[in-house]
Amino acid sequence: GIMLNRGTVSIAINPGASPVNDSLMVDGQLVTMDVPAGPYVRVEALGASLIIGDGGVELSGSFAFEQITRPDNTQIVKFGVNDIVVAIDGQGLKKGRGGFVITPAGIAGILEGEIDIAAGPVNASGKLGLRINKTGAAVDEFVIVGEDTIDIKFSDLERDLIAFYGSDLSFKIGDFVTIEGNVSFSSSGGVDIFAGSELLVFLGKGPAKLASGDFNPDATGVLLSNAKVGLIRFADGSLALNAEGLVEIVGITGVSLAGTASIRFNNSGQAVDQTLTIPNTTDDIVVRFENAAPFASFSATNVALTVAGQTLMGDFSFGTIASGPYAGSIRVTAANVSLNLGDGAVTMNNAGGTLL
């Protein structure tokens, strides 16, 4: 069952067509009534706790529900939550805050909070959020929960939107996988967009970081750090992608690899110039291709590869030729290449060239 075991509940009802602003004495206390024109219903529970099932999910915080009739007789429903905690055995979502409005055309709303989950080898923490507008129109509403006003706003460009975002995220599976950073995913008008910034991905034997937040010097594996990703998937399934980050092999005796990798790809058949944003961050990810020609390239700069004392350094790029007699061929370009074999027995400096 469901049990409400604490909280302050207030109810306002006005079945009439005129607003009510009046006062009356109740048990020796002056009670003020300020209720908008109806039909109108509002239920608010502050500092409440709902327990669902025996020892199951606990939902606590403050809640508000409103049913409003507008002057054109359109009914809308508003629902707001603040300082919400959703917990199972003490784990789940905390500091949740959001508001939703339901109109005859659809639903729009926002919800965000912090997650703190530890289930067996899996640990997850950070801030998550949801924005959704399925009304087909711009939205400018608000809902009041206690003394807090929660805005529900969507621009005319967000008439059909669903977006998830996360900041300061950390996801771990045992000591073998670590993913951190800020991400955003949205879908609007058949176009899907993913953006990521300050990303860290570790695969190997860890943990990747110590409790202090410093990198673990004993970790071994592959590390991608300070990465940015911008991906646009258009309605026809074509893609535009821009991604870059620092790639390293760490902790493997006799082998080291470090360099900045970049991937750019566009098969959309159109020029692309979009700046992707992630809520709650100042990060912008630019996906820009100046013309409609197909484009694909992979580059690695400032690469340093050492195996058993033999070192190769330089800048390398791989791409496809878009036009001409060699269209579709792979082009490999190298610059600033240096090679050291046998502790200086064989050396090469400032080499470069192109291979088709």
Coordinates of N, CA and C in Angstrom, one line a residue, residues 51-232:
I51 N 5.5 6.3 1.7 CA 6.1 5.0 1.6 C 5.3 4.1 0.8
I52 N 5.9 3.5 -0.2 CA 5.1 2.6 -1.2 C 5.6 1.2 -0.9
G53 N 4.6 0.4 -0.5 CA 5.0 -1.0 -0.2 C 5.6 -1.2 1.2
D54 N 5.8 -2.4 1.6 CA 6.4 -2.7 2.9 C 8.0 -2.6 2.8
G55 N 8.5 -1.5 3.4 CA 10.0 -1.4 3.3 C 10.5 -1.1 1.9
G56 N 9.7 -0.6 1.0 CA 10.0 -0.4 -0.4 C 10.5 1.0 -0.7
V57 N 9.9 1.6 -1.7 CA 10.3 2.9 -2.1 C 9.8 4.0 -1.2
E58 N 10.6 5.0 -0.8 CA 10.2 6.1 0.0 C 10.4 7.4 -0.8
L59 N 9.3 8.1 -0.9 CA 9.3 9.4 -1.7 C 9.0 10.5 -0.7
S60 N 9.9 11.4 -0.5 CA 9.7 12.5 0.5 C 10.1 13.8 -0.1
G61 N 9.5 14.9 0.4 CA 9.7 16.2 0.0 C 8.4 17.0 0.0
S62 N 8.3 18.0 -0.9 CA 7.1 18.9 -1.0 C 6.5 18.7 -2.3
F63 N 5.1 18.7 -2.4 CA 4.4 18.4 -3.6 C 3.2 19.5 -3.7
A64 N 2.9 19.8 -5.0 CA 1.8 20.7 -5.2 C 1.1 20.2 -6.5
F65 N -0.3 20.2 -6.4 CA -1.1 19.8 -7.6 C -2.2 20.9 -7.8
E66 N -2.3 21.4 -9.0 CA -3.3 22.4 -9.3 C -4.1 22.0 -10.6
Q67 N -5.4 22.2 -10.5 CA -6.2 22.1 -11.7 C -6.9 23.5 -11.9
I68 N -6.6 24.1 -13.1 CA -7.0 25.5 -13.3 C -7.9 25.5 -14.6
T69 N -8.9 26.4 -14.5 CA -9.7 26.6 -15.7 C -9.4 28.0 -16.2
R70 N -9.0 28.1 -17.4 CA -8.6 29.4 -18.0 C -9.9 30.1 -18.5
P71 N -9.8 31.4 -18.8 CA -10.9 32.2 -19.2 C -11.6 31.6 -20.5
D72 N -10.9 30.9 -21.3 CA -11.5 30.3 -22.5 C -12.1 28.9 -22.2
N73 N -12.2 28.5 -20.9 CA -12.7 27.3 -20.4 C -11.8 26.1 -20.6
T74 N -10.6 26.3 -21.0 CA -9.6 25.3 -21.2 C -9.1 24.9 -19.8
Q75 N -9.0 23.6 -19.5 CA -8.5 23.1 -18.2 C -7.0 22.7 -18.4
I76 N -6.2 23.1 -17.4 CA -4.8 22.7 -17.4 C -4.5 22.1 -16.0
V77 N -3.6 21.2 -15.9 CA -3.1 20.7 -14.7 C -1.7 21.0 -14.5
K78 N -1.3 21.4 -13.3 CA 0.1 21.7 -12.9 C 0.5 20.8 -11.8
F79 N 1.7 20.3 -11.8 CA 2.2 19.4 -10.8 C 3.7 19.9 -10.5
G80 N 4.0 20.1 -9.2 CA 5.3 20.6 -8.9 C 5.9 19.8 -7.7
V81 N 7.2 19.6 -7.7 CA 7.9 18.9 -6.6 C 9.1 19.7 -6.2
N82 N 9.5 19.7 -5.0 CA 10.7 20.4 -4.5 C 11.3 19.6 -3.4
D83 N 12.7 19.7 -3.4 CA 13.5 19.0 -2.4 C 13.0 17.5 -2.2
I84 N 12.9 16.9 -3.4 CA 12.4 15.5 -3.4 C 13.5 14.5 -3.2
V85 N 13.3 13.5 -2.4 CA 14.1 12.3 -2.3 C 13.4 11.1 -2.6
V86 N 13.9 10.3 -3.6 CA 13.3 9.0 -4.0 C 14.4 8.0 -3.6
A87 N 14.1 7.2 -2.6 CA 15.1 6.3 -2.1 C 14.6 4.9 -2.0
I88 N 15.5 3.9 -2.3 CA 15.3 2.5 -2.0 C 16.5 2.1 -1.2
D89 N 16.2 1.7 0.0 CA 17.3 1.3 1.0 C 18.3 2.5 1.1
G90 N 17.8 3.7 1.1 CA 18.7 4.9 1.3 C 19.4 5.3 0.1
Q91 N 19.2 4.8 -1.1 CA 19.9 5.2 -2.3 C 18.9 5.6 -3.3
G92 N 19.3 6.5 -4.2 CA 18.4 7.0 -5.3 C 18.7 8.4 -5.6
L93 N 17.5 9.2 -5.8 CA 17.6 10.6 -6.2 C 17.3 11.5 -5.0
K94 N 18.1 12.6 -4.9 CA 17.9 13.5 -3.9 C 18.0 14.9 -4.4
K95 N 17.5 15.9 -3.6 CA 17.4 17.3 -4.0 C 16.7 17.5 -5.4
G96 N 15.7 16.7 -5.6 CA 14.9 16.7 -6.8 C 14.0 18.0 -6.8
R97 N 13.8 18.5 -8.0 CA 13.0 19.7 -8.2 C 12.5 19.8 -9.6
G98 N 11.2 20.1 -9.7 CA 10.7 20.2 -11.1 C 9.2 20.6 -11.1
G99 N 8.7 20.8 -12.3 CA 7.3 21.1 -12.5 C 6.9 20.7 -13.9
F100 N 5.6 20.3 -13.9 CA 5.0 19.9 -15.2 C 3.6 20.6 -15.4
V101 N 3.3 20.8 -16.6 CA 2.0 21.3 -17.0 C 1.4 20.4 -18.0
I102 N 0.1 20.1 -17.8 CA -0.6 19.2 -18.8 C -1.8 20.0 -19.4
T103 N -1.7 20.2 -20.7 CA -2.8 20.9 -21.4 C -3.5 20.0 -22.4
P104 N -4.6 20.4 -23.0 CA -5.2 19.5 -24.0 C -4.3 19.1 -25.1
A105 N -3.3 19.9 -25.4 CA -2.3 19.7 -26.5 C -1.2 18.7 -26.1
G106 N -0.9 18.5 -24.8 CA 0.2 17.6 -24.4 C 0.8 18.1 -23.1
I107 N 2.0 17.6 -22.8 CA 2.7 17.8 -21.5 C 4.0 18.5 -21.7
A108 N 4.3 19.4 -20.8 CA 5.6 20.0 -20.8 C 6.1 20.1 -19.3
G109 N 7.4 20.0 -19.2 CA 7.9 20.1 -17.8 C 9.4 19.9 -17.7
I110 N 9.9 20.1 -16.5 CA 11.4 19.9 -16.2 C 11.5 19.1 -14.9
L111 N 12.6 18.4 -14.8 CA 12.9 17.7 -13.5 C 14.4 17.5 -13.4
E112 N 14.9 17.8 -12.3 CA 16.4 17.6 -12.1 C 16.7 17.3 -10.6
G113 N 17.8 16.6 -10.4 CA 18.2 16.3 -9.1 C 19.5 15.6 -9.1
E114 N 20.0 15.1 -7.9 CA 21.2 14.4 -7.8 C 21.0 13.0 -7.5
I115 N 21.9 12.1 -8.2 CA 21.8 10.7 -7.9 C 23.0 10.2 -7.1
D116 N 22.7 9.2 -6.3 CA 23.7 8.6 -5.4 C 23.3 7.1 -5.3
I117 N 23.9 6.3 -6.1 CA 23.5 4.9 -6.2 C 24.8 4.0 -6.0
A118 N 24.7 3.0 -5.2 CA 25.7 1.9 -5.1 C 25.0 0.6 -5.0
A119 N 25.1 -0.2 -6.1 CA 24.4 -1.5 -6.1 C 25.4 -2.5 -6.5
G120 N 25.9 -3.3 -5.6 CA 27.0 -4.2 -5.9 C 28.2 -3.5 -6.4
P121 N 28.7 -3.9 -7.6 CA 30.0 -3.3 -8.1 C 29.7 -2.0 -8.8
V122 N 28.4 -1.6 -9.0 CA 28.1 -0.4 -9.8 C 27.9 0.8 -8.8
N123 N 28.5 1.9 -9.1 CA 28.4 3.2 -8.4 C 28.1 4.3 -9.4
A124 N 27.1 5.2 -9.1 CA 26.8 6.3 -9.9 C 26.4 7.5 -9.1
S125 N 26.9 8.6 -9.5 CA 26.7 9.9 -8.8 C 26.7 11.0 -9.8
G126 N 26.1 12.2 -9.4 CA 26.1 13.4 -10.2 C 24.8 14.0 -10.3
K127 N 24.6 14.9 -11.2 CA 23.3 15.6 -11.4 C 22.7 15.2 -12.7
L128 N 21.4 14.9 -12.7 CA 20.6 14.5 -13.8 C 19.4 15.4 -14.0
G129 N 19.0 15.6 -15.3 CA 17.9 16.4 -15.5 C 17.1 16.0 -16.8
L130 N 15.8 16.4 -16.8 CA 14.9 16.1 -17.9 C 14.2 17.3 -18.3
R131 N 14.1 17.6 -19.6 CA 13.2 18.7 -20.1 C 12.4 18.1 -21.2
I132 N 11.1 18.3 -21.2 CA 10.2 17.7 -22.2 C 9.1 18.7 -22.5
N133 N 8.8 18.8 -23.8 CA 7.7 19.6 -24.3 C 7.1 18.9 -25.4
K134 N 5.9 18.4 -25.2 CA 5.1 17.8 -26.3 C 3.8 18.5 -26.5
T135 N 3.8 19.8 -26.3 CA 2.5 20.5 -26.6 C 2.4 21.1 -28.0
G136 N 3.5 21.1 -28.7 CA 3.5 21.7 -30.0 C 3.5 23.2 -30.1
A137 N 3.9 23.8 -28.9 CA 3.9 25.3 -28.8 C 4.9 25.7 -27.8
A138 N 5.2 27.0 -27.8 CA 6.1 27.6 -26.8 C 5.3 27.5 -25.4
V139 N 6.0 27.4 -24.3 CA 5.4 27.3 -23.0 C 6.0 28.3 -22.1
D140 N 5.2 29.0 -21.3 CA 5.6 29.9 -20.3 C 4.7 29.8 -19.1
E141 N 5.0 28.9 -18.2 CA 4.1 28.6 -17.1 C 5.0 28.5 -15.9
F142 N 4.4 28.4 -14.7 CA 5.1 28.2 -13.4 C 4.2 27.5 -12.5
V143 N 4.8 26.9 -11.5 CA 4.1 26.2 -10.4 C 4.7 26.6 -9.1
I144 N 4.0 26.9 -8.1 CA 4.5 27.2 -6.8 C 4.4 26.1 -5.8
V145 N 5.5 25.7 -5.2 CA 5.6 24.7 -4.2 C 6.2 25.3 -2.9
G146 N 5.3 25.4 -1.9 CA 5.8 26.2 -0.7 C 6.1 27.6 -1.1
E147 N 7.3 28.1 -0.8 CA 7.7 29.4 -1.2 C 8.5 29.5 -2.4
D148 N 8.7 28.3 -3.1 CA 9.5 28.3 -4.3 C 8.7 28.3 -5.5
T149 N 9.1 29.1 -6.5 CA 8.4 29.2 -7.8 C 9.3 28.4 -8.8
I150 N 8.7 27.5 -9.5 CA 9.4 26.6 -10.5 C 8.9 27.0 -11.8
D151 N 9.8 27.6 -12.7 CA 9.4 28.0 -14.0 C 9.4 26.8 -15.0
I152 N 8.4 26.8 -15.9 CA 8.3 25.8 -16.9 C 8.3 26.6 -18.2
K153 N 9.5 26.7 -18.9 CA 9.6 27.6 -20.0 C 10.3 26.8 -21.2
F154 N 9.7 27.0 -22.4 CA 10.2 26.4 -23.6 C 10.0 27.4 -24.7
S155 N 11.0 27.7 -25.5 CA 10.9 28.6 -26.6 C 10.2 28.1 -27.8
D156 N 9.9 28.9 -28.8 CA 9.2 28.5 -29.9 C 10.0 27.5 -30.7
L157 N 11.3 27.4 -30.5 CA 12.2 26.4 -31.2 C 12.1 25.1 -30.4
E158 N 11.5 25.0 -29.3 CA 11.4 23.8 -28.5 C 10.0 23.3 -28.3
R159 N 9.2 23.4 -29.4 CA 7.8 23.0 -29.4 C 7.6 21.5 -29.3
D160 N 8.6 20.7 -29.8 CA 8.6 19.3 -29.7 C 9.9 18.8 -29.3
L161 N 10.1 18.6 -28.0 CA 11.5 18.4 -27.4 C 11.4 17.4 -26.3
I162 N 12.4 16.5 -26.3 CA 12.7 15.7 -25.1 C 14.2 15.7 -24.9
A163 N 14.7 16.1 -23.8 CA 16.1 16.2 -23.5 C 16.5 15.7 -22.1
F164 N 17.6 14.9 -22.1 CA 18.2 14.5 -20.9 C 19.6 15.1 -20.8
Y165 N 20.0 15.4 -19.6 CA 21.3 16.0 -19.4 C 21.8 15.6 -18.0
G166 N 23.2 15.6 -17.9 CA 23.8 15.3 -16.7 C 25.1 16.1 -16.6
S167 N 25.4 16.5 -15.4 CA 26.7 17.2 -15.1 C 27.4 16.6 -13.9
D168 N 28.7 16.7 -13.9 CA 29.5 16.1 -12.8 C 29.2 14.6 -12.6
L169 N 28.9 13.9 -13.7 CA 28.6 12.5 -13.6 C 29.8 11.7 -13.3
S170 N 29.5 10.6 -12.6 CA 30.6 9.6 -12.3 C 29.9 8.2 -12.3
F171 N 30.3 7.3 -13.2 CA 29.7 6.0 -13.3 C 30.9 5.0 -13.2
K172 N 30.8 4.0 -12.3 CA 31.8 3.1 -12.1 C 31.3 1.7 -12.0
I173 N 32.0 0.7 -12.7 CA 31.7 -0.7 -12.5 C 32.9 -1.3 -11.9
G174 N 32.8 -1.6 -10.6 CA 34.0 -2.2 -9.9 C 35.2 -1.3 -10.1
D175 N 36.4 -1.9 -10.3 CA 37.6 -1.1 -10.5 C 38.0 -1.1 -12.0
F176 N 37.1 -1.6 -12.9 CA 37.4 -1.8 -14.3 C 36.9 -0.8 -15.2
V177 N 35.8 -0.1 -15.0 CA 35.3 0.9 -15.9 C 34.9 2.2 -15.1
T178 N 35.4 3.3 -15.6 CA 35.1 4.6 -15.0 C 34.7 5.5 -16.1
I179 N 33.5 6.2 -16.0 CA 33.1 7.2 -16.9 C 32.7 8.5 -16.1
E180 N 33.3 9.6 -16.5 CA 32.9 10.9 -15.8 C 32.7 12.0 -16.8
G181 N 32.0 13.0 -16.4 CA 31.9 14.2 -17.3 C 30.5 14.7 -17.3
N182 N 30.2 15.6 -18.3 CA 28.9 16.2 -18.5 C 28.4 15.8 -19.9
V183 N 27.1 15.5 -19.9 CA 26.5 15.0 -21.1 C 25.1 15.6 -21.3
S184 N 24.6 15.6 -22.6 CA 23.3 16.0 -22.9 C 22.8 15.3 -24.1
F185 N 21.5 14.8 -24.0 CA 20.9 14.2 -25.2 C 19.5 14.8 -25.4
S186 N 19.3 15.2 -26.7 CA 18.0 15.7 -27.0 C 17.4 15.2 -28.3
S187 N 16.1 15.3 -28.4 CA 15.5 14.8 -29.7 C 14.4 15.8 -30.0
S188 N 14.4 16.4 -31.2 CA 13.4 17.4 -31.5 C 13.2 17.4 -33.0
G189 N 12.0 17.3 -33.5 CA 11.7 17.3 -34.9 C 12.4 16.2 -35.7
G190 N 12.7 15.1 -35.1 CA 13.3 14.0 -35.8 C 14.8 14.1 -35.8
V191 N 15.4 15.1 -35.2 CA 16.9 15.2 -35.1 C 17.3 14.9 -33.7
D192 N 18.3 14.0 -33.5 CA 18.8 13.6 -32.2 C 20.2 14.2 -32.1
I193 N 20.5 14.8 -30.9 CA 21.7 15.4 -30.6 C 22.3 14.9 -29.3
F194 N 23.6 14.6 -29.4 CA 24.3 14.2 -28.2 C 25.5 15.1 -28.0
A195 N 25.7 15.6 -26.8 CA 26.9 16.5 -26.5 C 27.5 16.0 -25.2
G196 N 28.9 16.0 -25.2 CA 29.6 15.6 -24.0 C 30.8 16.5 -23.8
S197 N 31.1 16.8 -22.6 CA 32.3 17.6 -22.3 C 33.0 17.2 -21.1
E198 N 34.3 17.5 -21.0 CA 35.1 17.1 -19.8 C 35.0 15.6 -19.5
L199 N 34.9 14.8 -20.6 CA 34.7 13.4 -20.4 C 36.0 12.7 -20.1
L200 N 35.8 11.7 -19.2 CA 36.9 10.8 -18.8 C 36.4 9.4 -18.9
V201 N 37.1 8.6 -19.7 CA 36.7 7.1 -19.8 C 37.9 6.3 -19.5
F202 N 37.8 5.4 -18.6 CA 38.9 4.5 -18.3 C 38.5 3.0 -18.4
L203 N 39.2 2.2 -19.1 CA 39.0 0.8 -19.2 C 40.2 0.1 -18.8
G204 N 40.2 -0.8 -17.8 CA 41.3 -1.5 -17.4 C 41.2 -1.9 -16.0
K205 N 42.4 -2.0 -15.3 CA 42.5 -2.4 -13.9 C 42.8 -1.2 -13.1
G206 N 41.8 -0.9 -12.2 CA 41.9 0.4 -11.5 C 41.8 0.2 -10.0
P207 N 41.2 1.1 -9.3 CA 40.4 2.2 -9.9 C 41.2 3.2 -10.6
A208 N 40.5 4.0 -11.4 CA 41.2 5.1 -12.2 C 41.7 6.2 -11.3
K209 N 40.9 6.5 -10.2 CA 41.2 7.6 -9.3 C 41.2 7.1 -7.9
L210 N 42.1 7.8 -7.1 CA 42.1 7.5 -5.7 C 41.0 8.3 -5.0
A211 N 40.8 8.0 -3.7 CA 39.7 8.7 -3.0 C 39.9 10.2 -3.0
S212 N 41.2 10.7 -3.1 CA 41.5 12.1 -3.1 C 41.1 12.8 -4.4
G213 N 40.8 12.0 -5.4 CA 40.5 12.5 -6.8 C 41.6 12.5 -7.7
D214 N 42.8 12.2 -7.2 CA 44.0 12.1 -8.0 C 44.0 10.8 -8.8
F215 N 44.7 10.8 -10.0 CA 44.8 9.6 -10.8 C 45.6 8.6 -10.0
N216 N 45.2 7.3 -10.1 CA 45.8 6.2 -9.5 C 47.1 5.8 -10.2
P217 N 48.3 6.0 -9.7 CA 49.5 5.6 -10.4 C 49.6 4.1 -10.7
D218 N 48.9 3.3 -10.0 CA 49.0 1.9 -10.2 C 47.9 1.4 -11.2
A219 N 47.1 2.2 -11.7 CA 46.1 1.8 -12.7 C 46.7 1.4 -14.0
T220 N 46.2 0.4 -14.7 CA 46.7 0.0 -16.0 C 45.5 -0.2 -16.9
G221 N 45.7 0.4 -18.1 CA 44.6 0.3 -19.1 C 44.7 1.4 -20.1
V222 N 43.5 1.7 -20.7 CA 43.4 2.8 -21.7 C 42.6 3.9 -21.1
L223 N 43.1 5.2 -21.2 CA 42.4 6.3 -20.6 C 42.1 7.4 -21.7
L224 N 40.9 7.8 -21.8 CA 40.5 8.9 -22.6 C 40.1 10.1 -21.7
S225 N 40.7 11.2 -21.8 CA 40.5 12.3 -20.9 C 40.3 13.6 -21.6
N226 N 39.7 14.6 -20.9 CA 39.4 15.9 -21.4 C 38.8 15.9 -22.8
A227 N 37.8 15.0 -22.9 CA 37.2 14.8 -24.2 C 36.0 15.6 -24.4
K228 N 35.7 16.0 -25.7 CA 34.5 16.7 -26.1 C 33.9 15.9 -27.3
V229 N 32.6 15.7 -27.3 CA 31.9 15.0 -28.3 C 30.6 15.8 -28.7
G230 N 30.5 16.0 -30.0 CA 29.2 16.6 -30.5 C 28.7 15.8 -31.7
L231 N 27.5 15.2 -31.5 CA 27.0 14.3 -32.5 C 25.6 14.7 -32.9
I232 N 25.3 14.9 -34.2 CA 24.0 15.2 -34.7 C 23.5 14.1 -35.6

